[in-house]
Amino acid sequence: MAAKERKIPAPAVTLETKAYWDAAAQGKLLVRHCTACGEKHHYPRTLCPFCFSDRTEWSEGSGRGTVYSFSIMRRAPEPYVMAYVTLAEGPTMMTNIVDCDFDTIKIGQAVKVVFKPTEDGKPPMVMFTPA
Ligand SMILES: [Zn+2]
C-alpha cells in the first residue's frame, strides 16, 4: 500500500509547548527532561510526570527511534499509519509513519524523524520514516 499525501491539521501550540514547535519548525526534535530525577518524557510538560518536579529542561533529541506498535488506517480517505515510536532517548511518542510502503513496516524497525508541513502552515507535525 503506497503512501499518498494527506492534509495534516496544524498542532495546537500552548505556552508550555511553544519551544517544542518552534524547534520542529527548524527541523529539530526536542525532548523534555527532568534535572531532579533524570527521567525524560514526552509529550512535553513543565511538571515531570515521574516525580512532579518543576525542574524540567529542553534537550535536543537524536531524531532516532524504533517502532513500538503501529496500525494502518486503511479505511481513511487517505490511508495513513498511526504508531508509537520509542525514541533513542527513552520516551515513547504517538506519531505517524510516513514516506514508505506501509506493508513493510515492522515492530522494532529503526525510524528517523521527519517534519511534515501542516494544512495551516507552521509549525510542522513530527513524524517518522524508516531509517
Ligand atoms: Zn522528575
Short mmCIF file of N, CA, C and O and ligand atoms in Angstrom, two decimals:
data_model
loop_
_atom_site.label_atom_id
_atom_site.label_comp_id
_atom_site.label_asym_id
_atom_site.label_seq_id
_atom_site.Cartn_x
_atom_site.Cartn_y
_atom_site.Cartn_z
N MET A 1 0.85 -1.20 0.00
CA MET A 1 0.00 0.00 0.00
C MET A 1 0.88 1.24 0.00
O MET A 1 1.73 1.40 0.86
N ALA A 2 0.72 2.09 -0.96
CA ALA A 2 1.56 3.28 -1.09
C ALA A 2 1.02 4.42 -0.24
O ALA A 2 -0.17 4.49 0.05
N ALA A 3 1.91 5.30 0.15
CA ALA A 3 1.54 6.45 0.97
C ALA A 3 1.17 7.61 0.06
O ALA A 3 1.95 8.01 -0.77
N LYS A 4 -0.04 8.12 0.23
CA LYS A 4 -0.44 9.31 -0.51
C LYS A 4 -0.35 10.50 0.44
O LYS A 4 -0.46 10.35 1.65
N GLU A 5 -0.14 11.67 -0.12
CA GLU A 5 -0.10 12.87 0.74
C GLU A 5 -1.49 13.16 1.25
O GLU A 5 -2.47 13.02 0.55
N ARG A 6 -1.57 13.51 2.52
CA ARG A 6 -2.86 13.89 3.08
C ARG A 6 -2.70 15.21 3.82
O ARG A 6 -1.61 15.58 4.22
N LYS A 7 -3.82 15.90 4.00
CA LYS A 7 -3.79 17.18 4.70
C LYS A 7 -3.63 16.93 6.19
O LYS A 7 -4.35 16.10 6.77
N ILE A 8 -2.69 17.61 6.80
CA ILE A 8 -2.42 17.44 8.23
C ILE A 8 -2.78 18.74 8.94
O ILE A 8 -2.21 19.79 8.63
N PRO A 9 -3.72 18.68 9.88
CA PRO A 9 -4.07 19.91 10.59
C PRO A 9 -2.91 20.40 11.45
O PRO A 9 -2.11 19.60 11.94
N ALA A 10 -2.79 21.71 11.61
CA ALA A 10 -1.72 22.29 12.43
C ALA A 10 -1.93 21.91 13.89
O ALA A 10 -3.07 21.82 14.36
N PRO A 11 -0.85 21.65 14.63
CA PRO A 11 -0.98 21.31 16.05
C PRO A 11 -1.40 22.52 16.87
O PRO A 11 -1.18 23.65 16.47
N ALA A 12 -2.02 22.26 18.00
CA ALA A 12 -2.39 23.33 18.93
C ALA A 12 -1.16 23.66 19.77
O ALA A 12 -0.66 22.82 20.49
N VAL A 13 -0.68 24.88 19.65
CA VAL A 13 0.52 25.31 20.38
C VAL A 13 0.10 26.02 21.65
O VAL A 13 -0.76 26.90 21.63
N THR A 14 0.69 25.61 22.77
CA THR A 14 0.43 26.27 24.05
C THR A 14 1.73 26.91 24.54
O THR A 14 2.81 26.63 23.98
N LEU A 15 1.64 27.71 25.57
CA LEU A 15 2.84 28.33 26.17
C LEU A 15 3.83 27.24 26.58
O LEU A 15 5.04 27.39 26.42
N GLU A 16 3.29 26.12 27.07
CA GLU A 16 4.13 25.03 27.56
C GLU A 16 4.87 24.30 26.43
O GLU A 16 5.93 23.73 26.65
N THR A 17 4.29 24.30 25.22
CA THR A 17 4.87 23.53 24.12
C THR A 17 5.44 24.41 22.99
O THR A 17 5.90 23.88 22.00
N LYS A 18 5.40 25.73 23.16
CA LYS A 18 5.82 26.63 22.08
C LYS A 18 7.26 26.34 21.64
O LYS A 18 7.55 26.27 20.44
N ALA A 19 8.18 26.15 22.59
CA ALA A 19 9.60 25.89 22.25
C ALA A 19 9.73 24.61 21.42
O ALA A 19 10.54 24.54 20.50
N TYR A 20 8.91 23.60 21.77
CA TYR A 20 8.93 22.32 21.04
C TYR A 20 8.55 22.53 19.58
O TYR A 20 9.23 22.05 18.67
N TRP A 21 7.46 23.27 19.36
CA TRP A 21 7.00 23.51 17.99
C TRP A 21 7.91 24.45 17.23
O TRP A 21 8.11 24.31 16.02
N ASP A 22 8.48 25.45 17.91
CA ASP A 22 9.45 26.35 17.27
C ASP A 22 10.65 25.56 16.79
O ASP A 22 11.16 25.78 15.69
N ALA A 23 11.12 24.60 17.61
CA ALA A 23 12.26 23.75 17.23
C ALA A 23 11.88 22.86 16.04
O ALA A 23 12.68 22.69 15.12
N ALA A 24 10.67 22.31 16.07
CA ALA A 24 10.21 21.46 14.97
C ALA A 24 10.23 22.23 13.65
O ALA A 24 10.62 21.70 12.60
N ALA A 25 9.86 23.52 13.71
CA ALA A 25 9.87 24.36 12.51
C ALA A 25 11.29 24.54 11.98
O ALA A 25 11.49 24.82 10.80
N GLN A 26 12.29 24.35 12.87
CA GLN A 26 13.70 24.45 12.46
C GLN A 26 14.31 23.06 12.21
O GLN A 26 15.53 22.93 12.11
N GLY A 27 13.46 22.03 12.19
CA GLY A 27 13.95 20.68 11.89
C GLY A 27 14.62 20.00 13.07
O GLY A 27 15.44 19.11 12.89
N LYS A 28 14.26 20.40 14.29
CA LYS A 28 14.85 19.78 15.49
C LYS A 28 13.76 19.17 16.36
O LYS A 28 12.70 19.77 16.54
N LEU A 29 14.05 17.98 16.88
CA LEU A 29 13.13 17.32 17.80
C LEU A 29 13.63 17.52 19.23
O LEU A 29 14.71 17.05 19.58
N LEU A 30 12.86 18.23 20.04
CA LEU A 30 13.24 18.45 21.43
C LEU A 30 12.62 17.38 22.32
O LEU A 30 11.54 16.88 22.06
N VAL A 31 13.36 17.04 23.37
CA VAL A 31 12.89 16.10 24.38
C VAL A 31 12.97 16.84 25.72
O VAL A 31 13.94 17.55 25.99
N ARG A 32 11.93 16.68 26.54
CA ARG A 32 11.91 17.33 27.84
C ARG A 32 12.52 16.38 28.87
O ARG A 32 12.19 15.20 28.89
N HIS A 33 13.42 16.89 29.69
CA HIS A 33 13.98 16.03 30.73
C HIS A 33 13.98 16.74 32.08
O HIS A 33 13.92 17.97 32.16
N CYS A 34 14.04 15.93 33.11
CA CYS A 34 13.90 16.41 34.49
C CYS A 34 15.28 16.40 35.15
O CYS A 34 15.94 15.36 35.16
N THR A 35 15.69 17.53 35.70
CA THR A 35 17.00 17.58 36.35
C THR A 35 16.92 17.09 37.80
O THR A 35 17.95 16.90 38.44
N ALA A 36 15.71 16.86 38.28
CA ALA A 36 15.56 16.35 39.66
C ALA A 36 15.72 14.82 39.69
O ALA A 36 16.47 14.29 40.51
N CYS A 37 15.06 14.10 38.76
CA CYS A 37 15.12 12.62 38.79
C CYS A 37 15.86 12.05 37.58
O CYS A 37 16.15 10.85 37.54
N GLY A 38 16.16 12.88 36.57
CA GLY A 38 16.93 12.42 35.42
C GLY A 38 16.10 11.77 34.32
O GLY A 38 16.64 11.42 33.27
N GLU A 39 14.78 11.60 34.52
CA GLU A 39 13.94 10.94 33.51
C GLU A 39 13.63 11.92 32.37
O GLU A 39 13.56 13.13 32.56
N LYS A 40 13.42 11.33 31.16
CA LYS A 40 12.98 12.12 30.01
C LYS A 40 11.53 11.75 29.72
O LYS A 40 11.12 10.63 29.99
N HIS A 41 10.77 12.70 29.19
CA HIS A 41 9.36 12.39 28.93
C HIS A 41 8.85 13.05 27.65
O HIS A 41 9.46 13.95 27.11
N HIS A 42 7.74 12.53 27.17
CA HIS A 42 7.02 13.07 26.04
C HIS A 42 5.55 12.70 26.26
O HIS A 42 5.28 11.57 26.67
N TYR A 43 4.56 13.60 26.02
CA TYR A 43 4.66 14.91 25.46
C TYR A 43 5.31 15.88 26.45
O TYR A 43 5.33 15.59 27.65
N PRO A 44 5.77 17.02 25.94
CA PRO A 44 6.48 17.96 26.80
C PRO A 44 5.56 18.57 27.86
O PRO A 44 4.49 19.05 27.54
N ARG A 45 6.02 18.52 29.10
CA ARG A 45 5.30 19.13 30.22
C ARG A 45 6.28 19.87 31.12
O ARG A 45 7.42 19.45 31.23
N THR A 46 5.80 20.90 31.77
CA THR A 46 6.63 21.65 32.70
C THR A 46 6.88 20.84 33.96
O THR A 46 7.98 20.84 34.50
N LEU A 47 5.84 20.11 34.43
CA LEU A 47 5.99 19.27 35.61
C LEU A 47 6.38 17.86 35.18
O LEU A 47 5.73 17.26 34.33
N CYS A 48 7.41 17.32 35.80
CA CYS A 48 7.87 15.97 35.49
C CYS A 48 6.78 14.95 35.84
O CYS A 48 6.29 14.95 36.96
N PRO A 49 6.39 14.06 34.88
CA PRO A 49 5.34 13.07 35.17
C PRO A 49 5.83 11.93 36.08
O PRO A 49 5.02 11.13 36.53
N PHE A 50 7.13 11.87 36.34
CA PHE A 50 7.68 10.80 37.19
C PHE A 50 7.79 11.23 38.65
O PHE A 50 7.48 10.44 39.54
N CYS A 51 8.25 12.47 38.88
CA CYS A 51 8.48 12.89 40.28
C CYS A 51 7.78 14.21 40.60
O CYS A 51 7.90 14.71 41.71
N PHE A 52 7.09 14.80 39.63
CA PHE A 52 6.30 16.04 39.80
C PHE A 52 7.16 17.26 40.09
O PHE A 52 6.64 18.30 40.51
N SER A 53 8.45 17.17 39.85
CA SER A 53 9.33 18.33 40.00
C SER A 53 9.05 19.32 38.87
O SER A 53 8.64 18.93 37.77
N ASP A 54 9.29 20.62 39.14
CA ASP A 54 9.19 21.62 38.07
C ASP A 54 10.57 21.92 37.49
O ASP A 54 10.71 22.82 36.68
N ARG A 55 11.57 21.14 37.88
CA ARG A 55 12.93 21.35 37.36
C ARG A 55 13.11 20.55 36.06
O ARG A 55 13.85 19.57 36.01
N THR A 56 12.40 20.97 35.01
CA THR A 56 12.49 20.28 33.72
C THR A 56 13.09 21.23 32.69
O THR A 56 12.90 22.45 32.77
N GLU A 57 13.83 20.65 31.75
CA GLU A 57 14.52 21.44 30.72
C GLU A 57 14.37 20.77 29.36
O GLU A 57 14.06 19.58 29.28
N TRP A 58 14.66 21.54 28.31
CA TRP A 58 14.68 21.01 26.95
C TRP A 58 16.05 20.45 26.62
O TRP A 58 17.06 21.01 27.04
N SER A 59 16.08 19.38 25.85
CA SER A 59 17.34 18.95 25.25
C SER A 59 17.02 18.50 23.83
O SER A 59 15.88 18.11 23.54
N GLU A 60 18.01 18.56 22.95
CA GLU A 60 17.78 18.19 21.57
C GLU A 60 17.91 16.68 21.42
O GLU A 60 18.91 16.09 21.84
N GLY A 61 16.89 16.06 20.84
CA GLY A 61 16.90 14.62 20.64
C GLY A 61 17.66 14.26 19.37
O GLY A 61 17.93 15.11 18.53
N SER A 62 17.96 12.98 19.23
CA SER A 62 18.70 12.49 18.07
C SER A 62 17.79 12.36 16.84
O SER A 62 18.28 12.27 15.72
N GLY A 63 16.48 12.31 17.08
CA GLY A 63 15.55 12.08 15.98
C GLY A 63 15.47 10.62 15.56
O GLY A 63 14.85 10.29 14.56
N ARG A 64 16.14 9.77 16.33
CA ARG A 64 16.14 8.32 16.02
C ARG A 64 15.23 7.58 16.99
O ARG A 64 15.08 7.98 18.15
N GLY A 65 14.64 6.49 16.52
CA GLY A 65 13.80 5.69 17.39
C GLY A 65 13.49 4.36 16.76
O GLY A 65 14.02 4.01 15.69
N THR A 66 12.61 3.59 17.43
CA THR A 66 12.16 2.31 16.89
C THR A 66 10.64 2.23 17.02
O THR A 66 10.05 2.83 17.93
N VAL A 67 10.02 1.49 16.10
CA VAL A 67 8.57 1.32 16.12
C VAL A 67 8.20 0.41 17.29
O VAL A 67 8.66 -0.73 17.36
N TYR A 68 7.38 0.92 18.21
CA TYR A 68 6.92 0.12 19.35
C TYR A 68 5.64 -0.63 18.96
O TYR A 68 5.46 -1.79 19.30
N SER A 69 4.76 0.06 18.25
CA SER A 69 3.49 -0.52 17.80
C SER A 69 2.95 0.37 16.69
O SER A 69 3.28 1.54 16.62
N PHE A 70 2.11 -0.20 15.82
CA PHE A 70 1.54 0.63 14.77
C PHE A 70 0.24 0.03 14.26
O PHE A 70 -0.05 -1.16 14.49
N SER A 71 -0.54 0.85 13.57
CA SER A 71 -1.78 0.41 12.96
C SER A 71 -1.98 1.17 11.66
O SER A 71 -1.85 2.40 11.63
N ILE A 72 -2.29 0.44 10.57
CA ILE A 72 -2.52 1.08 9.28
C ILE A 72 -3.99 1.44 9.17
O ILE A 72 -4.86 0.57 9.28
N MET A 73 -4.27 2.73 8.98
CA MET A 73 -5.65 3.21 8.87
C MET A 73 -6.05 3.13 7.39
O MET A 73 -6.00 4.12 6.66
N ARG A 74 -6.40 1.90 6.97
CA ARG A 74 -6.64 1.65 5.55
C ARG A 74 -7.95 2.25 5.05
O ARG A 74 -8.12 2.48 3.86
N ARG A 75 -8.91 2.47 5.95
CA ARG A 75 -10.23 2.92 5.50
C ARG A 75 -10.38 4.43 5.51
O ARG A 75 -11.43 4.95 5.15
N ALA A 76 -9.32 5.13 5.91
CA ALA A 76 -9.36 6.60 5.85
C ALA A 76 -9.34 7.03 4.39
O ALA A 76 -8.84 6.30 3.54
N PRO A 77 -9.86 8.22 4.08
CA PRO A 77 -9.84 8.69 2.68
C PRO A 77 -8.43 8.67 2.10
O PRO A 77 -8.24 8.29 0.94
N GLU A 78 -7.44 9.08 2.88
CA GLU A 78 -6.03 8.94 2.51
C GLU A 78 -5.40 8.04 3.57
O GLU A 78 -5.13 8.52 4.69
N PRO A 79 -5.19 6.75 3.29
CA PRO A 79 -4.67 5.84 4.32
C PRO A 79 -3.39 6.37 4.97
O PRO A 79 -2.58 7.02 4.30
N TYR A 80 -3.24 6.11 6.26
CA TYR A 80 -2.05 6.57 6.98
C TYR A 80 -1.74 5.57 8.10
O TYR A 80 -2.53 4.65 8.33
N VAL A 81 -0.61 5.76 8.75
CA VAL A 81 -0.17 4.83 9.79
C VAL A 81 -0.03 5.56 11.12
O VAL A 81 0.77 6.48 11.25
N MET A 82 -0.83 5.14 12.11
CA MET A 82 -0.67 5.61 13.49
C MET A 82 0.38 4.71 14.13
O MET A 82 0.38 3.50 13.89
N ALA A 83 1.25 5.27 14.96
CA ALA A 83 2.28 4.45 15.57
C ALA A 83 2.73 5.03 16.90
O ALA A 83 2.59 6.23 17.14
N TYR A 84 3.24 4.14 17.74
CA TYR A 84 4.03 4.57 18.89
C TYR A 84 5.48 4.32 18.53
O TYR A 84 5.84 3.19 18.13
N VAL A 85 6.29 5.35 18.63
CA VAL A 85 7.73 5.24 18.38
C VAL A 85 8.47 5.51 19.69
O VAL A 85 8.21 6.51 20.35
N THR A 86 9.36 4.58 20.06
CA THR A 86 10.20 4.78 21.23
C THR A 86 11.48 5.48 20.79
O THR A 86 12.24 4.95 19.97
N LEU A 87 11.68 6.68 21.29
CA LEU A 87 12.84 7.47 20.92
C LEU A 87 14.12 6.86 21.50
O LEU A 87 14.07 6.20 22.54
N ALA A 88 15.25 7.12 20.84
CA ALA A 88 16.55 6.65 21.34
C ALA A 88 16.78 7.18 22.76
O ALA A 88 17.44 6.54 23.57
N GLU A 89 16.19 8.34 23.07
CA GLU A 89 16.35 8.96 24.39
C GLU A 89 15.49 8.30 25.46
O GLU A 89 15.61 8.62 26.65
N GLY A 90 14.53 7.45 25.05
CA GLY A 90 13.73 6.73 26.04
C GLY A 90 12.23 6.88 25.95
O GLY A 90 11.51 5.89 25.95
N PRO A 91 11.70 8.12 25.86
CA PRO A 91 10.24 8.26 25.84
C PRO A 91 9.60 7.65 24.58
O PRO A 91 10.25 7.58 23.54
N THR A 92 8.36 7.22 24.71
CA THR A 92 7.59 6.71 23.58
C THR A 92 6.56 7.76 23.20
O THR A 92 5.88 8.31 24.06
N MET A 93 6.46 8.06 21.91
CA MET A 93 5.50 9.09 21.47
C MET A 93 4.56 8.55 20.42
O MET A 93 4.92 7.73 19.59
N MET A 94 3.32 9.05 20.45
CA MET A 94 2.34 8.72 19.42
C MET A 94 2.63 9.59 18.21
O MET A 94 2.88 10.79 18.34
N THR A 95 2.63 8.98 17.03
CA THR A 95 3.04 9.71 15.84
C THR A 95 2.50 8.99 14.60
O THR A 95 1.64 8.11 14.73
N ASN A 96 2.98 9.37 13.43
CA ASN A 96 2.66 8.68 12.18
C ASN A 96 3.96 8.20 11.54
O ASN A 96 4.99 8.83 11.69
N ILE A 97 3.86 7.06 10.81
CA ILE A 97 4.96 6.60 9.98
C ILE A 97 4.61 6.99 8.55
O ILE A 97 3.50 6.69 8.09
N VAL A 98 5.52 7.66 7.85
CA VAL A 98 5.22 8.22 6.52
C VAL A 98 6.32 7.89 5.52
O VAL A 98 7.39 7.41 5.89
N ASP A 99 6.02 8.21 4.24
CA ASP A 99 7.00 8.11 3.15
C ASP A 99 7.58 6.71 3.00
O ASP A 99 8.80 6.54 2.87
N CYS A 100 6.72 5.71 3.05
CA CYS A 100 7.19 4.34 2.84
C CYS A 100 6.01 3.47 2.43
O CYS A 100 4.86 3.91 2.46
N ASP A 101 6.31 2.24 2.03
CA ASP A 101 5.28 1.24 1.76
C ASP A 101 4.79 0.73 3.11
O ASP A 101 5.55 0.10 3.85
N PHE A 102 3.54 1.03 3.45
CA PHE A 102 3.01 0.71 4.79
C PHE A 102 3.12 -0.78 5.10
O PHE A 102 3.27 -1.17 6.26
N ASP A 103 3.03 -1.62 4.08
CA ASP A 103 3.05 -3.07 4.31
C ASP A 103 4.43 -3.60 4.69
O ASP A 103 4.58 -4.77 5.03
N THR A 104 5.46 -2.74 4.63
CA THR A 104 6.81 -3.18 5.00
C THR A 104 7.17 -2.77 6.44
O THR A 104 8.24 -3.13 6.93
N ILE A 105 6.30 -2.02 7.11
CA ILE A 105 6.59 -1.55 8.47
C ILE A 105 6.55 -2.73 9.44
O ILE A 105 5.67 -3.58 9.36
N LYS A 106 7.54 -2.76 10.35
CA LYS A 106 7.61 -3.84 11.34
C LYS A 106 7.86 -3.28 12.73
O LYS A 106 8.54 -2.26 12.87
N ILE A 107 7.33 -3.95 13.73
CA ILE A 107 7.62 -3.60 15.12
C ILE A 107 9.11 -3.80 15.36
O ILE A 107 9.68 -4.80 14.91
N GLY A 108 9.73 -2.81 16.02
CA GLY A 108 11.15 -2.88 16.31
C GLY A 108 12.01 -2.25 15.22
O GLY A 108 13.22 -2.10 15.38
N GLN A 109 11.37 -1.85 14.12
CA GLN A 109 12.09 -1.25 13.00
C GLN A 109 12.67 0.11 13.39
O GLN A 109 12.04 0.89 14.09
N ALA A 110 13.89 0.39 12.90
CA ALA A 110 14.53 1.70 13.14
C ALA A 110 13.86 2.76 12.28
O ALA A 110 13.59 2.54 11.09
N VAL A 111 13.58 3.91 12.88
CA VAL A 111 12.97 5.02 12.16
C VAL A 111 13.70 6.32 12.54
O VAL A 111 14.38 6.38 13.55
N LYS A 112 13.51 7.32 11.67
CA LYS A 112 14.09 8.64 11.94
C LYS A 112 13.01 9.70 11.75
O LYS A 112 12.06 9.51 10.99
N VAL A 113 13.20 10.82 12.43
CA VAL A 113 12.19 11.86 12.43
C VAL A 113 12.13 12.60 11.08
O VAL A 113 13.14 12.76 10.41
N VAL A 114 10.91 12.98 10.70
CA VAL A 114 10.70 13.90 9.58
C VAL A 114 9.65 14.91 10.02
O VAL A 114 8.81 14.61 10.87
N PHE A 115 9.73 16.09 9.46
CA PHE A 115 8.79 17.15 9.84
C PHE A 115 7.89 17.44 8.66
O PHE A 115 8.37 17.84 7.60
N LYS A 116 6.58 17.22 8.84
CA LYS A 116 5.63 17.33 7.73
C LYS A 116 4.84 18.62 7.84
O LYS A 116 4.27 18.93 8.89
N PRO A 117 4.80 19.38 6.72
CA PRO A 117 4.05 20.64 6.72
C PRO A 117 2.58 20.39 7.07
O PRO A 117 2.01 19.36 6.69
N THR A 118 2.00 21.31 7.78
CA THR A 118 0.59 21.18 8.15
C THR A 118 -0.26 22.09 7.26
O THR A 118 0.25 22.98 6.59
N GLU A 119 -1.54 21.80 7.31
CA GLU A 119 -2.51 22.47 6.44
C GLU A 119 -2.44 23.99 6.57
O GLU A 119 -2.55 24.71 5.59
N ASP A 120 -2.26 24.46 7.79
CA ASP A 120 -2.33 25.90 8.04
C ASP A 120 -0.94 26.52 8.15
O ASP A 120 -0.76 27.53 8.79
N GLY A 121 0.06 25.91 7.54
CA GLY A 121 1.42 26.45 7.64
C GLY A 121 2.11 25.93 8.88
O GLY A 121 1.84 24.84 9.32
N LYS A 122 3.03 26.73 9.42
CA LYS A 122 3.82 26.29 10.57
C LYS A 122 2.95 26.19 11.80
O LYS A 122 1.97 26.89 11.90
N PRO A 123 3.39 25.39 12.80
CA PRO A 123 4.55 24.50 12.80
C PRO A 123 4.25 23.16 12.14
O PRO A 123 3.08 22.80 12.01
N PRO A 124 5.30 22.46 11.70
CA PRO A 124 5.09 21.16 11.08
C PRO A 124 4.80 20.09 12.12
O PRO A 124 5.05 20.28 13.31
N MET A 125 4.28 18.95 11.67
CA MET A 125 4.00 17.83 12.54
C MET A 125 5.23 16.91 12.59
O MET A 125 5.91 16.74 11.59
N VAL A 126 5.48 16.34 13.77
CA VAL A 126 6.63 15.45 13.98
C VAL A 126 6.21 14.03 13.63
O VAL A 126 5.30 13.48 14.24
N MET A 127 6.83 13.46 12.59
CA MET A 127 6.50 12.10 12.14
C MET A 127 7.79 11.33 11.92
O MET A 127 8.88 11.87 12.09
N PHE A 128 7.64 10.06 11.55
CA PHE A 128 8.84 9.23 11.38
C PHE A 128 8.76 8.45 10.08
O PHE A 128 7.67 8.18 9.57
N THR A 129 9.93 8.09 9.56
CA THR A 129 10.06 7.30 8.35
C THR A 129 11.15 6.26 8.57
O THR A 129 12.03 6.48 9.40
N PRO A 130 11.12 5.13 7.86
CA PRO A 130 12.18 4.13 8.06
C PRO A 130 13.58 4.74 7.91
O PRO A 130 13.82 5.53 7.01
N ALA A 131 14.48 4.34 8.84
CA ALA A 131 15.84 4.92 8.86
C ALA A 131 16.73 4.21 7.84
O ALA A 131 16.50 3.06 7.51
ZN ZN B 1 11.45 14.01 37.62
#
